[in-house]
mmCIF file of C-alpha atoms in Angstrom:
data_model
loop_
_atom_site.group_PDB
_atom_site.id
_atom_site.type_symbol
_atom_site.label_atom_id
_atom_site.label_comp_id
_atom_site.label_asym_id
_atom_site.label_seq_id
_atom_site.Cartn_x
_atom_site.Cartn_y
_atom_site.Cartn_z
ATOM 1 C CA MET A 1 91.463 147.441 148.718
ATOM 2 C CA PRO A 2 93.510 150.673 148.480
ATOM 3 C CA GLU A 3 97.196 150.491 147.601
ATOM 4 C CA TYR A 4 99.689 152.616 149.525
ATOM 5 C CA LEU A 5 103.005 153.720 148.082
ATOM 6 C CA VAL A 6 106.326 154.204 149.867
ATOM 7 C CA LYS A 7 109.381 155.464 147.989
ATOM 8 C CA THR A 8 112.726 153.764 148.471
ATOM 9 C CA ALA A 9 114.283 157.221 148.856
ATOM 10 C CA ASP A 10 112.195 157.722 152.011
ATOM 11 C CA ILE A 11 113.330 154.346 153.336
ATOM 12 C CA THR A 12 116.965 155.282 152.735
ATOM 13 C CA GLU A 13 116.570 158.603 154.532
ATOM 14 C CA LEU A 14 114.851 157.028 157.531
ATOM 15 C CA VAL A 15 117.514 154.319 157.864
ATOM 16 C CA ARG A 16 120.264 156.943 157.578
ATOM 17 C CA SER A 17 118.689 159.040 160.322
ATOM 18 C CA LEU A 18 118.003 156.076 162.616
ATOM 19 C CA SER A 19 121.529 154.706 162.183
ATOM 20 C CA LEU A 20 123.032 157.997 163.291
ATOM 21 C CA GLU A 21 120.615 158.364 166.206
ATOM 22 C CA ALA A 22 121.233 154.820 167.434
ATOM 23 C CA ASN A 23 125.014 155.220 167.380
ATOM 24 C CA LEU A 24 125.141 158.686 168.929
ATOM 25 C CA GLN A 25 122.259 158.758 171.416
ATOM 26 C CA LEU A 26 121.714 156.289 174.260
ATOM 27 C CA PRO A 27 117.982 155.393 174.391
ATOM 28 C CA LYS A 28 116.115 157.102 177.235
ATOM 29 C CA ASP A 29 114.922 153.858 178.826
ATOM 30 C CA VAL A 30 118.461 152.465 178.896
ATOM 31 C CA ARG A 31 119.888 155.664 180.340
ATOM 32 C CA LYS A 32 117.224 155.639 183.057
ATOM 33 C CA ILE A 33 118.066 152.136 184.305
ATOM 34 C CA ILE A 34 121.784 152.970 184.289
ATOM 35 C CA GLU A 35 121.058 156.078 186.377
ATOM 36 C CA THR A 36 119.047 153.949 188.810
ATOM 37 C CA ALA A 37 121.844 151.383 188.985
ATOM 38 C CA GLU A 38 124.406 154.119 189.699
ATOM 39 C CA LYS A 39 122.349 155.348 192.658
ATOM 40 C CA ASN A 40 121.973 151.832 194.058
ATOM 41 C CA GLU A 41 125.474 150.453 193.419
ATOM 42 C CA THR A 42 127.437 150.125 196.678
ATOM 43 C CA ASP A 43 130.782 148.995 195.251
ATOM 44 C CA PRO A 44 133.020 152.088 194.762
ATOM 45 C CA LEU A 45 134.671 150.832 191.573
ATOM 46 C CA GLY A 46 131.390 149.594 190.166
ATOM 47 C CA ARG A 47 129.717 152.915 190.873
ATOM 48 C CA GLN A 48 132.593 154.821 189.272
ATOM 49 C CA ALA A 49 132.243 152.661 186.156
ATOM 50 C CA LEU A 50 128.537 153.505 185.951
ATOM 51 C CA GLN A 51 129.308 157.198 186.357
ATOM 52 C CA ASP A 52 131.836 156.938 183.523
ATOM 53 C CA ILE A 53 129.240 155.221 181.325
ATOM 54 C CA LEU A 54 126.746 158.026 181.939
ATOM 55 C CA LYS A 55 129.380 160.696 181.288
ATOM 56 C CA ASN A 56 130.362 158.942 178.069
ATOM 57 C CA ALA A 57 126.731 158.920 176.894
ATOM 58 C CA GLU A 58 126.398 162.605 177.751
ATOM 59 C CA LEU A 59 129.517 163.528 175.771
ATOM 60 C CA ALA A 60 128.478 161.356 172.820
ATOM 61 C CA ALA A 61 125.138 163.153 172.545
ATOM 62 C CA GLU A 62 126.671 166.596 173.070
ATOM 63 C CA LYS A 63 129.554 166.207 170.616
ATOM 64 C CA ARG A 64 127.689 163.971 168.131
ATOM 65 C CA MET A 65 130.224 161.196 168.521
ATOM 66 C CA PRO A 66 129.629 157.420 168.745
ATOM 67 C CA ILE A 67 128.676 155.999 172.133
ATOM 68 C CA CYS A 68 131.128 153.160 171.474
ATOM 69 C CA GLN A 69 134.036 152.762 169.087
ATOM 70 C CA ASP A 70 132.513 149.475 167.901
ATOM 71 C CA CYS A 71 129.643 150.796 165.808
ATOM 72 C CA GLY A 72 128.583 147.240 165.179
ATOM 73 C CA LEU A 73 126.966 145.324 162.402
ATOM 74 C CA ALA A 74 123.786 147.059 161.275
ATOM 75 C CA VAL A 75 120.817 144.944 162.347
ATOM 76 C CA VAL A 76 117.532 146.171 160.878
ATOM 77 C CA PHE A 77 114.031 145.005 161.780
ATOM 78 C CA VAL A 78 111.281 145.834 159.278
ATOM 79 C CA GLU A 79 107.544 145.526 159.925
ATOM 80 C CA LEU A 80 106.043 145.857 156.454
ATOM 81 C CA GLY A 81 102.352 146.654 156.174
ATOM 82 C CA GLN A 82 100.760 144.244 153.706
ATOM 83 C CA ASP A 83 98.965 147.075 151.883
ATOM 84 C CA VAL A 84 102.222 148.884 151.098
ATOM 85 C CA HIS A 85 103.823 148.890 147.652
ATOM 86 C CA VAL A 86 107.473 149.960 147.715
ATOM 87 C CA VAL A 87 108.408 151.916 144.577
ATOM 88 C CA GLY A 88 111.537 153.477 143.133
ATOM 89 C CA GLY A 89 114.014 150.669 143.524
ATOM 90 C CA ASP A 90 115.061 147.728 145.652
ATOM 91 C CA PHE A 91 113.906 147.638 149.303
ATOM 92 C CA GLU A 92 117.030 145.971 150.697
ATOM 93 C CA GLY A 93 119.197 148.174 148.520
ATOM 94 C CA ALA A 94 117.487 151.244 149.983
ATOM 95 C CA ILE A 95 118.211 150.031 153.518
ATOM 96 C CA ASN A 96 121.860 149.379 152.721
ATOM 97 C CA GLU A 97 122.195 152.799 151.117
ATOM 98 C CA GLY A 98 120.899 154.365 154.341
ATOM 99 C CA ILE A 99 123.486 152.426 156.346
ATOM 100 C CA ARG A 100 126.218 153.438 153.897
ATOM 101 C CA LEU A 101 125.329 157.121 154.127
ATOM 102 C CA ALA A 102 125.094 157.141 157.933
ATOM 103 C CA TYR A 103 128.385 155.359 158.539
ATOM 104 C CA THR A 104 130.139 157.718 156.128
ATOM 105 C CA GLU A 105 128.491 160.932 157.332
ATOM 106 C CA GLY A 106 128.855 160.102 161.023
ATOM 107 C CA TYR A 107 132.443 158.825 160.755
ATOM 108 C CA LEU A 108 131.209 155.585 162.297
ATOM 109 C CA ARG A 109 133.610 152.658 162.335
ATOM 110 C CA LYS A 110 133.044 150.265 159.466
ATOM 111 C CA SER A 111 133.212 146.756 160.893
ATOM 112 C CA ALA A 112 131.659 144.502 158.221
ATOM 113 C CA VAL A 113 133.833 142.061 156.289
ATOM 114 C CA LYS A 114 132.578 140.479 153.074
ATOM 115 C CA ASP A 115 134.022 136.997 153.526
ATOM 116 C CA PRO A 116 133.828 135.576 157.068
ATOM 117 C CA LEU A 117 136.696 133.091 156.896
ATOM 118 C CA PHE A 118 139.432 133.509 154.297
ATOM 119 C CA GLU A 119 139.773 136.973 152.776
ATOM 120 C CA ARG A 120 138.001 138.958 155.537
ATOM 121 C CA LYS A 121 138.171 142.160 153.504
ATOM 122 C CA ASN A 122 136.308 145.134 154.985
ATOM 123 C CA SER A 123 133.331 146.166 152.852
ATOM 124 C CA GLY A 124 134.299 149.789 153.511
ATOM 125 C CA ASP A 125 130.810 151.075 154.305
ATOM 126 C CA ASN A 126 129.466 148.658 156.956
ATOM 127 C CA THR A 127 127.119 146.959 154.534
ATOM 128 C CA PRO A 128 125.397 144.647 154.015
ATOM 129 C CA ALA A 129 122.966 145.083 156.885
ATOM 130 C CA ILE A 130 121.369 142.082 158.575
ATOM 131 C CA ILE A 131 117.696 142.586 157.755
ATOM 132 C CA HIS A 132 114.680 140.850 159.300
ATOM 133 C CA PHE A 133 111.310 141.322 157.576
ATOM 134 C CA LYS A 134 107.913 140.741 159.125
ATOM 135 C CA ILE A 135 104.640 141.201 157.205
ATOM 136 C CA VAL A 136 101.959 142.895 159.319
ATOM 137 C CA PRO A 137 98.499 144.360 158.620
ATOM 138 C CA GLY A 138 98.269 148.002 157.580
ATOM 139 C CA ASN A 139 99.686 150.687 155.323
ATOM 140 C CA LYS A 140 102.873 151.591 157.209
ATOM 141 C CA ILE A 141 106.484 150.488 157.393
ATOM 142 C CA LYS A 142 108.137 150.429 160.814
ATOM 143 C CA ILE A 143 111.926 150.245 160.796
ATOM 144 C CA THR A 144 114.135 149.604 163.823
ATOM 145 C CA VAL A 145 117.903 149.965 163.503
ATOM 146 C CA SER A 146 119.915 148.237 166.222
ATOM 147 C CA PRO A 147 123.706 148.313 165.727
ATOM 148 C CA LYS A 148 125.239 145.345 167.560
ATOM 149 C CA GLY A 149 128.911 145.111 168.464
ATOM 150 C CA MET A 150 130.731 141.792 168.516
ATOM 151 C CA GLY A 151 132.099 141.966 172.059
ATOM 152 C CA SER A 152 128.759 140.992 173.555
ATOM 153 C CA GLU A 153 127.619 138.999 170.514
ATOM 154 C CA ASN A 154 130.625 136.685 170.898
ATOM 155 C CA MET A 155 129.466 135.866 174.425
ATOM 156 C CA SER A 156 125.956 134.833 173.329
ATOM 157 C CA ARG A 157 124.926 131.182 173.156
ATOM 158 C CA ILE A 158 122.321 128.719 171.837
ATOM 159 C CA PHE A 159 121.340 125.570 173.753
ATOM 160 C CA MET A 160 119.190 122.748 172.412
ATOM 161 C CA LEU A 161 117.667 121.732 175.726
ATOM 162 C CA LYS A 162 115.302 118.838 176.355
ATOM 163 C CA PRO A 163 111.791 119.479 177.708
ATOM 164 C CA ALA A 164 112.793 117.603 180.873
ATOM 165 C CA ASP A 165 115.436 120.261 181.591
ATOM 166 C CA GLY A 166 112.585 122.574 182.547
ATOM 167 C CA ALA A 167 112.890 126.017 184.097
ATOM 168 C CA ASP A 168 115.936 124.996 186.135
ATOM 169 C CA GLY A 169 117.771 124.034 182.953
ATOM 170 C CA VAL A 170 116.956 127.379 181.366
ATOM 171 C CA ILE A 171 118.087 129.364 184.393
ATOM 172 C CA GLU A 172 121.309 127.370 184.821
ATOM 173 C CA SER A 173 122.189 127.771 181.128
ATOM 174 C CA VAL A 174 121.670 131.530 181.281
ATOM 175 C CA LEU A 175 123.719 131.880 184.464
ATOM 176 C CA GLN A 176 126.548 129.769 183.048
ATOM 177 C CA THR A 177 126.568 131.894 179.883
ATOM 178 C CA VAL A 178 126.875 135.123 181.860
ATOM 179 C CA LYS A 179 129.463 133.655 184.241
ATOM 180 C CA ASN A 180 131.616 132.405 181.365
ATOM 181 C CA ALA A 181 131.340 135.791 179.651
ATOM 182 C CA GLY A 182 132.718 137.643 182.668
ATOM 183 C CA ALA A 183 133.788 141.170 181.772
ATOM 184 C CA ASN A 184 134.044 140.470 178.017
ATOM 185 C CA PRO A 185 130.604 141.839 177.017
ATOM 186 C CA CYS A 186 131.235 145.183 178.791
ATOM 187 C CA PRO A 187 128.817 144.878 181.718
ATOM 188 C CA PRO A 188 126.393 145.922 182.965
ATOM 189 C CA ILE A 189 124.591 143.865 180.369
ATOM 190 C CA ILE A 190 121.055 143.388 179.148
ATOM 191 C CA VAL A 191 120.097 139.744 178.608
ATOM 192 C CA GLY A 192 117.720 138.756 175.820
ATOM 193 C CA ILE A 193 116.384 135.212 176.147
ATOM 194 C CA GLY A 194 114.532 133.230 173.494
ATOM 195 C CA ILE A 195 112.764 130.005 174.446
ATOM 196 C CA GLY A 196 111.069 127.677 171.946
ATOM 197 C CA GLY A 197 110.831 127.644 168.176
ATOM 198 C CA ASN A 198 113.755 125.906 166.500
ATOM 199 C CA PHE A 199 117.488 126.440 165.977
ATOM 200 C CA GLU A 200 117.252 129.592 163.866
ATOM 201 C CA SER A 201 114.076 131.197 165.206
ATOM 202 C CA VAL A 202 115.077 131.046 168.876
ATOM 203 C CA ALA A 203 118.175 133.154 168.182
ATOM 204 C CA LEU A 204 116.066 135.836 166.522
ATOM 205 C CA ALA A 205 113.607 135.743 169.434
ATOM 206 C CA ALA A 206 116.459 136.386 171.869
ATOM 207 C CA LYS A 207 117.644 139.363 169.840
ATOM 208 C CA GLU A 208 114.118 140.753 169.581
ATOM 209 C CA ALA A 209 113.803 140.369 173.360
ATOM 210 C CA LEU A 210 116.608 142.922 173.729
ATOM 211 C CA LEU A 211 114.344 145.520 172.109
ATOM 212 C CA ILE A 212 111.665 145.196 174.790
ATOM 213 C CA PRO A 213 111.679 148.485 176.752
ATOM 214 C CA SER A 214 113.592 148.381 180.022
ATOM 215 C CA GLY A 215 111.421 147.512 182.992
ATOM 216 C CA VAL A 216 108.646 145.967 180.892
ATOM 217 C CA ARG A 217 107.928 142.425 182.028
ATOM 218 C CA ASN A 218 106.702 139.434 180.066
ATOM 219 C CA PRO A 219 102.875 139.415 180.011
ATOM 220 C CA ILE A 220 102.781 135.809 181.276
ATOM 221 C CA ARG A 221 103.304 135.754 185.031
ATOM 222 C CA GLU A 222 105.571 132.707 185.141
ATOM 223 C CA TYR A 223 107.956 134.205 182.593
ATOM 224 C CA ALA A 224 107.834 137.616 184.261
ATOM 225 C CA ASN A 225 108.844 135.983 187.545
ATOM 226 C CA MET A 226 111.611 134.091 185.747
ATOM 227 C CA GLU A 227 112.970 137.350 184.300
ATOM 228 C CA LEU A 228 113.233 138.848 187.775
ATOM 229 C CA ASP A 229 114.687 135.647 189.244
ATOM 230 C CA ILE A 230 117.390 135.458 186.565
ATOM 231 C CA LEU A 231 118.186 139.162 186.997
ATOM 232 C CA LYS A 232 118.653 138.648 190.739
ATOM 233 C CA ARG A 233 120.858 135.580 190.262
ATOM 234 C CA VAL A 234 122.957 137.223 187.543
ATOM 235 C CA ASN A 235 123.630 140.221 189.768
ATOM 236 C CA ALA A 236 124.585 137.869 192.598
ATOM 237 C CA LEU A 237 127.541 136.765 190.432
ATOM 238 C CA GLN A 238 129.182 140.082 191.413
ATOM 239 C CA ILE A 239 130.912 140.552 188.047
ATOM 240 C CA GLY A 240 129.814 144.156 188.275
ATOM 241 C CA PRO A 241 130.114 147.181 185.979
ATOM 242 C CA GLY A 242 133.184 146.910 183.778
ATOM 243 C CA GLY A 243 134.024 143.636 185.519
ATOM 244 C CA TYR A 244 135.240 145.562 188.581
ATOM 245 C CA GLY A 245 132.796 143.873 190.945
ATOM 246 C CA GLY A 246 129.545 145.086 192.396
ATOM 247 C CA GLU A 247 125.835 144.424 192.392
ATOM 248 C CA THR A 248 125.079 145.545 188.828
ATOM 249 C CA THR A 249 126.156 142.811 186.449
ATOM 250 C CA ALA A 250 122.894 143.071 184.494
ATOM 251 C CA LEU A 251 120.478 145.948 184.046
ATOM 252 C CA ASP A 252 117.531 143.881 182.831
ATOM 253 C CA VAL A 253 116.437 140.492 181.520
ATOM 254 C CA HIS A 254 113.764 139.933 178.871
ATOM 255 C CA ILE A 255 112.239 136.655 177.715
ATOM 256 C CA LYS A 256 110.459 136.019 174.413
ATOM 257 C CA THR A 257 108.832 132.641 173.805
ATOM 258 C CA LEU A 258 107.815 130.732 170.679
ATOM 259 C CA PRO A 259 105.764 127.576 170.115
ATOM 260 C CA THR A 260 108.061 124.580 169.654
ATOM 261 C CA HIS A 261 108.242 120.846 168.941
ATOM 262 C CA ILE A 262 107.111 118.284 171.521
ATOM 263 C CA ALA A 263 110.645 116.840 171.646
ATOM 264 C CA GLY A 264 112.664 119.996 172.181
ATOM 265 C CA MET A 265 113.162 123.217 174.113
ATOM 266 C CA PRO A 266 115.592 125.487 172.234
ATOM 267 C CA LEU A 267 117.132 128.287 174.282
ATOM 268 C CA ALA A 268 119.091 131.306 173.061
ATOM 269 C CA VAL A 269 120.884 133.832 175.246
ATOM 270 C CA ASN A 270 121.735 137.062 173.434
ATOM 271 C CA ILE A 271 123.861 139.340 175.589
ATOM 272 C CA CYS A 272 124.117 143.062 174.926
ATOM 273 C CA CYS A 273 126.478 145.526 176.553
ATOM 274 C CA HIS A 274 125.205 148.557 178.472
ATOM 275 C CA ALA A 275 125.059 150.477 175.170
ATOM 276 C CA LEU A 276 121.851 148.837 173.953
ATOM 277 C CA ARG A 277 121.636 150.938 170.807
ATOM 278 C CA HIS A 278 118.402 151.120 168.863
ATOM 279 C CA ALA A 279 116.168 153.667 167.163
ATOM 280 C CA GLU A 280 112.881 153.244 165.334
ATOM 281 C CA GLY A 281 110.701 155.187 162.945
ATOM 282 C CA VAL A 282 107.586 154.783 160.818
ATOM 283 C CA ILE A 283 106.789 155.658 157.208
ATOM 284 C CA GLU A 284 103.109 155.900 156.336
ATOM 285 C CA GLY A 285 102.219 154.902 152.802
ATOM 286 C CA LYS A 286 100.481 157.426 150.559
ATOM 287 C CA GLU A 287 97.321 156.151 148.937
ATOM 288 C CA LYS A 288 97.785 155.564 145.227
ATOM 289 C CA ASN A 289 95.903 158.166 143.189
ATOM 290 C CA GLY A 290 94.838 159.643 146.511
#
């Protein structure tokens, strides 16, 4: 079996580049659904808020400035090909160095504190990143950087539902989460929903659901229908863009499911603001002695 090498320096450079792109450039799929929402929004204040969001994204890209002043905690998803051998240093250290360089070079706000409760001293470079590794077949490394601000993260919730709660329990929990959040997560929002697994895995599933491209539905019909039903009901809350009222409280809803225990039905609702920032790239390993 061939061995494929990837240098930590290449990982650092990719993370640096992706961190800047994610913070400065609104993803095309997100921009497209905001543009569609702006055309369809009938509330004058809500429509003005959507126009302001689009103008902000345009200026951020043009002037190379952050889309939002909260440049978030750096969340990094890594799909590591099992045939890859990382050389030249520590993998996690290489990722954190990329974050450090990007947040310094781009004058991005550093929001990470080392101790969560007592000292709460800023790390000064937005590290450490929150890193999720997944081992996959192949000789490549795929890295996704998704900066996540705390305004919407604070409004997210986990519920340990019972199987008897069923679909109605899921829908009601999601709606109550969004209703309680109100304008705090900077709507219009994208809602990532995880169902199944256990306490820790369902939260990750909900966050991964946010990375599903806008407009792409769950491959299982029942869940796809639930996504659309929840989206319709959320928008009926009339919280609207910026909390000013209107038909666009949410831009999209995505569900990711996991196998779970016979006695439980964990549910996680991860809310993201309209600035659903993410960028991804791939490094292909070079065959050793090749």
